[in-house]
Amino acid sequence: MNKDKVSFFPVGNGDTVLFELDGKTVLTDINHRKSSEEDSSEDYDIRQDIKDACRVGDRYELDIFVCTHPDKDHISGTKDLFHLGDPSTYNPKSGKILVKEIWCSQYCIEPNYDTEDSKPILNEIKRRNKKVSSSDGNSLLVMSVEDTPNGELTDNLKWKLLAPTKDEANIPKAEDKETPNSSNDSSIVIRWEYISNSESSYILLGGDAGVNVWERIRKDFKDEELSWSILLAPHHCSRKCIARKEKDEKYIYSDGALNALSKIDKNCDGFIVCSSKEVKDDADNPPSYEAKQKYLGILKEHKSFEYKERFINTAVNDNGKPGKVVFEFDEKGFNKKNTKMQKEQVNRTPFTYG
């Protein structure tokens, strides 16, 4: 019997989070990169890990795919990994995964633009939206704080939606020939609750939601609704989630956003996972070295013991190399497991910056 666990995969500046909890498989975002892509210094076959979790007899089935927003680093690989189209045409021999249900925001139904990376999953979402069916492979849940505030997959696996509101999912369209407006603030933000032996653990996943969203979340929700045991640092540890850039190019940190992200559950030490390339003391953003210091401060204030070790960067989790971060759950709570990934044998193409 497989252990209940949550895995954060090393996918550079991107997200791929897999829940295997209480008999359910939930994948939040995917960034399956090709070796020629930017920041792809190490290549791992995340596909096999995901397929192994989804194996049901001679086929592959994923209970839920959560598309927080349709940026490349959150949806790359959907065409290669998932069966897209009517489930009646699904062929188990294809090796692809049948996604029973997709969760997304209204923005994915009416995006301002699409790309070669986002078209496959956005077209699938639109197909399901027209189909209006709850059957496996056709089911779609369009989420907003107003319409889908909370729910449960099982008695032991529950969720609360913190974002987006309908307004946040309504991203204005840019004028012709202007740079498209970012979809980051349409991100789905969910606090998951997993109950084991009457003890709750909380996992907070926030996509790329920005500082305005986190300030609104702080105003709208109580402390106990924001508490977490494991936090995925939003937007790959970007400053833009917790600070605003002023005219002089300096960032001013937001007390409200930082407060919203600081509610570690009193019954645990608290872990922050940074899904990004290696965080270095440089000008990159994301990941931001300054933002990392803010998150370390949150961990230290809660419990100073080994607080630096409780901030985990996927890019260096395997003895300085990329490694997935896995938390296993049992009747006593959860523990971080030391793991190694399966390395994909590929020939790399050098990536040249413009």
C-alpha angles and dihedrals in degrees: 000000000000117000120243107256148152119221128197110196126215102245103146115243094356142076134254114160122172125195119198098177133147092345094309130112117209123176117194109200127325133226106183101175132198117231093247093061127106116278091008094131093144123033123208130179099240088164093074093050090052094044092049089055091049099046114129109174107300095345140061123239129178115196097208138004112197111204102195091186134331102257116137094248090057102043107030112130100026091118093051098041106035134060103239120196137033110354090224087073094053113128115195089205089066088074090226126132123249107221108212096196137008125206120202143141127260088260090072089057092050107023120176091226142352137211136206087266097048100039097081096054095036091052089049091050091050091048091053092045090057093043094057095198134141094205120119110275093021102057119115131177115197105200135210132153089243097051106027107029097156146342146157136245093195136354087270102039116064136159141203122201115223098171158067111034115198089261092051091052091052099083111184115243116245121240118263114289091010124117110272115255115257118260092209096107091055088065119133110243114195133176108206123203121203116188120204121172089345091304118118128215121189129211118192117201118180110171110209097321111159135225095276091056094048091049090052091048090053090054096045103045137056123240093255090054091056100045118123141185094193124025126191103213104242119250093005093298095310122167089224091078094058105023144039127229112235128209090268088058092249121130120236111202120230117232090200096053093044090048091051090055097043102072102112113180108258092225096063142044094244128230130214118202118202110202101197145089114293113306107236134176094258141099096278118128112208107056097031121197089204091053090050089056089053091052091047087053090055091051093045094049090052096045124346096200109111090336093157091056090054091065103079123191112200090211093067104022095113102064093302095324131093112286135161118254112228129187116192121204130210139152091292096052127262140319133196110245125211107235144170127212130228107257116224115226104229140141111246124224113210113249114223120204117226 
